[in-house]
Amino acid sequence: MSASTSQLDTVERAAASSDTPQPWAELGLGEDEYARIREILGRRPTSAELAMYSVMWSEHCSYKSSKVHLRRFGDLPAETPLGKQLAGIGENAGVIDIGQGWAVTFKVESHNHPSYVEPYQGAATGVGGIVRDIMAMGARPIAVMDPLRFGAIDHPDTQRVLPGIVAGVGGYGNCLGLPNIGGEVVFDPCYQGNPLVNALCVGALRHEDLHLAKATGTGNLVVLFGAKTGGDGIGGVSVLASETFDDEGVGKRPAVQVGDPFAEKVLIECCLDLYAAEVVEGIQDLGGAGLSCATSELASAGDGGMRVWLDRVPLRDATLRPEEVLMSESQERMMAVVTPDKLDEFMAIADRWDVEATVVGEVTDGTNLQIHWGDELIVDVPPRSVAHDGPVYERPLERPAYLDGLQADDGARLARPSTPEDLKATLLQLLASPNLCDKSWVTDQYDRYVRGNTALAMPDDAGVVRVDEETGLGVALSTDCNSRFAKLDPYAGAQLALAESYRNVATAGAIPLAVSDCLNFGSPEDPGVMWEFSEAVRGLYDGCLALGIPVTGGNVSFYNQTGETAIHPTPVVAVLGVMDDVARRTPSGWKAPGQMLYLLGRTASEFGGSTWADVVHGHLGGLPPAVELGLERELGEILVNASRDGLIDAAHDLSDGGLAIALAEGTMRYGAGARVWLDEVCERDEIDVFTALFSESAARAVVAVPRSEEVRFTDMCSARGFAHARIGVVDDELDGIELQGRFSVTLEELRHAHTGTLPAAFAH
Amino acid sequence: MRIGVVTFPGSLDDQDALRAVRLVGAEAVPLWHGDEDLRGVDAVILPGGFSYGDYLRCGAIARFAPVMGALVPAAQGGLPVLGICNGFQVLCESHLLPGALIRNDHRKFVCRDQVLRVENAATAWTSDYEQGQEITVVLKNGEGSYVADERTLDALEAEGRVAFRYVGQNPNGSYRDIAGITNERGNVVGLMPHPEHAVEEGYGPSVDGLGFFTSVLAQVVRA
Amino acid sequence: MGNVVVDVMLKPEILDPQGQAVAGALPRLGIDQFIDVRQGKRFVLTVDGEVTDEVLAAARRAAETLLSNPVIEDVVSVRAEQDVEAVRAEQDVEAVRAEQDAAAAESAR
Amino acid sequence: MGNVVVDVMLKPEILDPQGQAVAGALPRLGIDQFIDVRQGKRFVLTVDGEVTDEVLAAARRAAETLLSNPVIEDVVSVRAEQDVEAVRAEQDVEAVRAEQDAAAAESAR
Ligand SMILES: Nc1ncnc2c1ncn2[C@@H]1O[C@H](COP(=O)(O)OP(=O)(O)O)[C@@H](O)[C@H]1O
Ligand SMILES: [Mg+2]
């Protein structure tokens, strides 16, 4: 190895030079944290150890501000409506049983900041990272989703980042051969300078293929495989190098990681062949904090120690220092624990896929993680202290003072449309608004068909993919969050996100089973933000308890703010559901003439945080719609049972924009028109037509019922005492929607309003 | 009846092509890019995907894979070969078909349900369609714009070798709305859209793609 | 270590959407001098040693077989980087001319 | 009409999957001299007139803002095509040298 050992900060040297000043503050460590490291080690850390602790104890890796709150999720019953979780929070991703010997694993993660700096690569590597998490559970990744948030549609920042982010999500996922089955595109000025790029991956596995990230078995080998290690994403540790490096060398280290989806595709196939050959004891992906994280987590979760020969790591850039090799976030790498007798077979499989694999360490019977560089020992630490026993903070919380004023400003004064013409104009205005408009300019850049198992994707309510080709067993997924609701009330906002996602999955006909989340917030050092965070977690916890589904994993992204201003709290919630046969899934639009449209649920005048208030009046205030999870659960059961028993042919949940938007989308989906009457509903719920059309009350859906099943369907609703009202009939002779006694709107008018917005904003 | 599907590193729709072959009752035979061996199959499909990442030009590197050493002479000798999307690009790079595929004129990847007109229902892969029949299959690619010089285009038209044309708006800037072409003999066919994504009720826009696979079945049985 | 530079451009008669997109975007940045833009590829091939004639011949073979598709592309040039470097240092036409003169004077000595 | 050539390459420390793919494929063609390949972009900007200093300045501005992404790429050079042409005609190092000598002799006259 070319490294001149004279400059190396070895364990021996650290022990002998306790007073040497170290750049802990520049590395983001607090004084007490540095002191704690010294106490753990009984000496000062070496540069490499300092680098490791600093990144593993960072907010991103250690969850030090969120841990006390997230612990709640661990108190939820570790059971889904179908049975025990096979792996939960704390693993790379949660794993749940979906029956017939199959399991699925899914998780959402954020890649917000990198995507702001370099939109294409930031988004691409965001997809790459979450896919490796899923692979690390022993699963084959089967689909991805991408909840995205941007600033105002016409803001220059949005113009800069959106095309790159969308191209990056597509560029990586398409090349990986993973269908993109859904996501979100939301615009709000609060995300200017801080777009959110969340990425979800779902994978499928047989129960016996479950793999965990732990290094056990003394003498077992630690194999690094995949791409070579370069200087990617190690900007932060350059302060360490600056002691030993000339400034030029340091400046050359890129903070941006570039993804190679082809390398990852090959890595996926290679991993699956390795699992099938049963040559892997433990496996871990390399993501944030690279080798530091992978080695310490594997060792920490195991029962012994680990020895690593860092200088054996294949490098793309020979000038990297050991600390940098430890810290590098080069993409498309995995680490496996392999028994010596299976190494040859392991290597042969890697070779077949042209994947470079190198033994870089071994499991020992010691207690420490020991990392060598040539003949020198440069890291000697208890792995738990790095990976799992990081600092935990109880950050101060304070309900923001502005909230009372915000909630009091309930929008009652906002002028409401009353004439038929105004109602129609409002409908078209909302349909064309950036958050409700057709998203196909984005989603057409994603392959939704690859692998041939996609049963539903955009623009339907949930993505649905087949898992088992023999039986049609499959899963449905949706991600949702209305951050305007969360801004008004983070507790209710998180529950509304959960409720919407749950409802979307049930609308497709799947039984909701489990939750993953991505909690995007401002700075945890701001007590107001921290309060929002704790409220959102509390809301999610209570919500999951009420719905009887566990949180199986997720991700926290803090520091999403520009200057002092934080984004709206954005707890993105993903719900996964299961279907015995996805061929039975319920689409979100109607086709068959004569089918009756039913509105399920009751409507109240709820316009706090609504799309109408936003689009028409630029107003945010009041309280979000009331959440009643008991009702959501009943609605879910009705939708799932009706789908299973063939009582409905289409279903669309009601959310942003209310009934008016659901009717318009259901009509535009296949072009079959609908005749609609709302007088009975207005009378029953004591509301006006405007409220019936645009209120955003929760726990509602509209369904299309074949005439022959009408009695059975209404009996089912009545038996449960669930509000249902016949509001229309599908009529394919009719052009668009006729709202009786009010207005008619043609398909062309609807489509024109709906489809023009994104192309006008981005197609140049 | 054995139909082979080649897997290159980075192939994505190989499983889908194998499934389509099974659905029409043929034996699906996986072929490996590194083997100079066609395992005695009666027809070969080069599937969609991003072989070798498609980094240089789509299909450019796959063209030099060992399996192509066996495939090219076999195709020249009359073996039915279908190139779908990336497979079409490989066929053009290998000069089994004329022309080339370049970046879409709008410079974006596009995935959508696409109507095609079958312009030549006499090839090994289209005989189960009617001349002029319109079918709906899946289009998904970033570099699907078919280009060739005028002389080649005129020759293709004159010889009836334009096998498929896009109906409605041209999705990618392909010259003369060309979606797929065939060689003189009609055994080698390449197209950008994906018939293998339209073979099962519920998992694609239609089942219009089945005709490709039933056609070749009939062809080989006849032969 | 030496480098060979291979330049490949789309044939003039082939549509170049990327170049067109650049051409369309430049005026929006207030750069309106350019009436056309074409985008091509530049490869830098590195050898562990000098750029000999054999190396250049190998690069030319790579350029013709793999790096370009003759149906749509032209290999514009294949040359040793040092020759490119001679030009690269220059920042504009004037400077290049001056340098050439100087070089000429030098080699005439 | 005049052309300006802008060469853009990924920064050396940034992963270049495209170049790697080429590097991996060359040996399969029996071309095994090259230990590394990097792939970049080459833009040809056309002006309706001469390549003046202002045109070069505009091209340089285009290169820095639109044609390259400074986070991951370097603008390797921006120059008038005639200067490139001077080199392009050459097919190998020897020929370039001879030409340079000739040019030198010429300009020394
Ligand atoms: N970024 C995205 N990626 C993939 N699909 C998306 C994206 N944004 C929106 N979609 C899809 O477009 C459709 C409409 O989105 P949205 O209106 O947010 O749905 P909903 O209100 O039912 O949650 C859904 O099918 C959704 O999954
Ligand atoms: Mg929905």
JSON list of N, CA and C in Angstrom, two decimals, chain B residues 38-58:
[
{"chain": "B", "resi": 38, "resn": "LEU", "atom": "N", "xyz": [-26.45, -21.31, -28.86]},
{"chain": "B", "resi": 38, "resn": "LEU", "atom": "CA", "xyz": [-27.87, -21.00, -28.90]},
{"chain": "B", "resi": 38, "resn": "LEU", "atom": "C", "xyz": [-28.72, -22.17, -28.41]},
{"chain": "B", "resi": 39, "resn": "ARG", "atom": "N", "xyz": [-28.08, -23.21, -27.88]},
{"chain": "B", "resi": 39, "resn": "ARG", "atom": "CA", "xyz": [-28.78, -24.34, -27.26]},
{"chain": "B", "resi": 39, "resn": "ARG", "atom": "C", "xyz": [-29.87, -24.94, -28.16]},
{"chain": "B", "resi": 40, "resn": "GLY", "atom": "N", "xyz": [-29.62, -24.88, -29.41]},
{"chain": "B", "resi": 40, "resn": "GLY", "atom": "CA", "xyz": [-30.53, -25.55, -30.35]},
{"chain": "B", "resi": 40, "resn": "GLY", "atom": "C", "xyz": [-31.94, -24.98, -30.41]},
{"chain": "B", "resi": 41, "resn": "VAL", "atom": "N", "xyz": [-32.10, -23.71, -30.12]},
{"chain": "B", "resi": 41, "resn": "VAL", "atom": "CA", "xyz": [-33.45, -23.14, -30.13]},
{"chain": "B", "resi": 41, "resn": "VAL", "atom": "C", "xyz": [-33.94, -22.91, -31.56]},
{"chain": "B", "resi": 42, "resn": "ASP", "atom": "N", "xyz": [-35.26, -22.75, -31.67]},
{"chain": "B", "resi": 42, "resn": "ASP", "atom": "CA", "xyz": [-35.87, -22.56, -32.98]},
{"chain": "B", "resi": 42, "resn": "ASP", "atom": "C", "xyz": [-36.08, -21.09, -33.31]},
{"chain": "B", "resi": 43, "resn": "ALA", "atom": "N", "xyz": [-35.93, -20.24, -32.31]},
{"chain": "B", "resi": 43, "resn": "ALA", "atom": "CA", "xyz": [-36.08, -18.80, -32.52]},
{"chain": "B", "resi": 43, "resn": "ALA", "atom": "C", "xyz": [-35.46, -18.11, -31.32]},
{"chain": "B", "resi": 44, "resn": "VAL", "atom": "N", "xyz": [-35.08, -16.84, -31.51]},
{"chain": "B", "resi": 44, "resn": "VAL", "atom": "CA", "xyz": [-34.42, -16.12, -30.42]},
{"chain": "B", "resi": 44, "resn": "VAL", "atom": "C", "xyz": [-35.05, -14.75, -30.25]},
{"chain": "B", "resi": 45, "resn": "ILE", "atom": "N", "xyz": [-35.20, -14.36, -28.97]},
{"chain": "B", "resi": 45, "resn": "ILE", "atom": "CA", "xyz": [-35.64, -13.00, -28.66]},
{"chain": "B", "resi": 45, "resn": "ILE", "atom": "C", "xyz": [-34.52, -12.27, -27.94]},
{"chain": "B", "resi": 46, "resn": "LEU", "atom": "N", "xyz": [-34.19, -11.08, -28.44]},
{"chain": "B", "resi": 46, "resn": "LEU", "atom": "CA", "xyz": [-33.28, -10.20, -27.72]},
{"chain": "B", "resi": 46, "resn": "LEU", "atom": "C", "xyz": [-34.17, -9.21, -26.96]},
{"chain": "B", "resi": 47, "resn": "PRO", "atom": "N", "xyz": [-34.16, -9.26, -25.64]},
{"chain": "B", "resi": 47, "resn": "PRO", "atom": "CA", "xyz": [-35.16, -8.54, -24.86]},
{"chain": "B", "resi": 47, "resn": "PRO", "atom": "C", "xyz": [-34.79, -7.08, -24.61]},
{"chain": "B", "resi": 48, "resn": "GLY", "atom": "N", "xyz": [-35.72, -6.38, -23.98]},
{"chain": "B", "resi": 48, "resn": "GLY", "atom": "CA", "xyz": [-35.50, -4.99, -23.61]},
{"chain": "B", "resi": 48, "resn": "GLY", "atom": "C", "xyz": [-34.61, -4.86, -22.39]},
{"chain": "B", "resi": 49, "resn": "GLY", "atom": "N", "xyz": [-34.21, -3.63, -22.12]},
{"chain": "B", "resi": 49, "resn": "GLY", "atom": "CA", "xyz": [-33.37, -3.39, -20.95]},
{"chain": "B", "resi": 49, "resn": "GLY", "atom": "C", "xyz": [-32.30, -2.37, -21.26]},
{"chain": "B", "resi": 50, "resn": "PHE", "atom": "N", "xyz": [-31.28, -2.40, -20.44]},
{"chain": "B", "resi": 50, "resn": "PHE", "atom": "CA", "xyz": [-30.15, -1.48, -20.61]},
{"chain": "B", "resi": 50, "resn": "PHE", "atom": "C", "xyz": [-28.88, -2.32, -20.59]},
{"chain": "B", "resi": 51, "resn": "SER", "atom": "N", "xyz": [-28.63, -3.08, -21.67]},
{"chain": "B", "resi": 51, "resn": "SER", "atom": "CA", "xyz": [-27.48, -3.95, -21.66]},
{"chain": "B", "resi": 51, "resn": "SER", "atom": "C", "xyz": [-26.21, -3.14, -21.43]},
{"chain": "B", "resi": 52, "resn": "TYR", "atom": "N", "xyz": [-25.40, -3.60, -20.53]},
{"chain": "B", "resi": 52, "resn": "TYR", "atom": "CA", "xyz": [-24.15, -2.90, -20.14]},
{"chain": "B", "resi": 52, "resn": "TYR", "atom": "C", "xyz": [-24.42, -1.44, -19.78]},
{"chain": "B", "resi": 53, "resn": "GLY", "atom": "N", "xyz": [-25.61, -1.18, -19.25]},
{"chain": "B", "resi": 53, "resn": "GLY", "atom": "CA", "xyz": [-25.96, 0.18, -18.86]},
{"chain": "B", "resi": 53, "resn": "GLY", "atom": "C", "xyz": [-26.34, 1.07, -20.02]},
{"chain": "B", "resi": 54, "resn": "ASP", "atom": "N", "xyz": [-26.21, 0.58, -21.23]},
{"chain": "B", "resi": 54, "resn": "ASP", "atom": "CA", "xyz": [-26.50, 1.41, -22.42]},
{"chain": "B", "resi": 54, "resn": "ASP", "atom": "C", "xyz": [-25.70, 2.70, -22.41]},
{"chain": "B", "resi": 55, "resn": "TYR", "atom": "N", "xyz": [-24.53, 2.66, -21.81]},
{"chain": "B", "resi": 55, "resn": "TYR", "atom": "CA", "xyz": [-23.83, 3.91, -21.60]},
{"chain": "B", "resi": 55, "resn": "TYR", "atom": "C", "xyz": [-23.24, 4.52, -22.87]},
{"chain": "B", "resi": 56, "resn": "LEU", "atom": "N", "xyz": [-22.69, 3.69, -23.71]},
{"chain": "B", "resi": 56, "resn": "LEU", "atom": "CA", "xyz": [-21.99, 4.26, -24.87]},
{"chain": "B", "resi": 56, "resn": "LEU", "atom": "C", "xyz": [-23.03, 4.65, -25.92]},
{"chain": "B", "resi": 57, "resn": "ARG", "atom": "N", "xyz": [-23.59, 3.67, -26.55]},
{"chain": "B", "resi": 57, "resn": "ARG", "atom": "CA", "xyz": [-24.80, 3.80, -27.36]},
{"chain": "B", "resi": 57, "resn": "ARG", "atom": "C", "xyz": [-25.59, 2.55, -27.03]},
{"chain": "B", "resi": 58, "resn": "CYS", "atom": "N", "xyz": [-26.92, 2.66, -27.07]},
{"chain": "B", "resi": 58, "resn": "CYS", "atom": "CA", "xyz": [-27.71, 1.51, -26.70]},
{"chain": "B", "resi": 58, "resn": "CYS", "atom": "C", "xyz": [-27.36, 0.33, -27.60]}
]
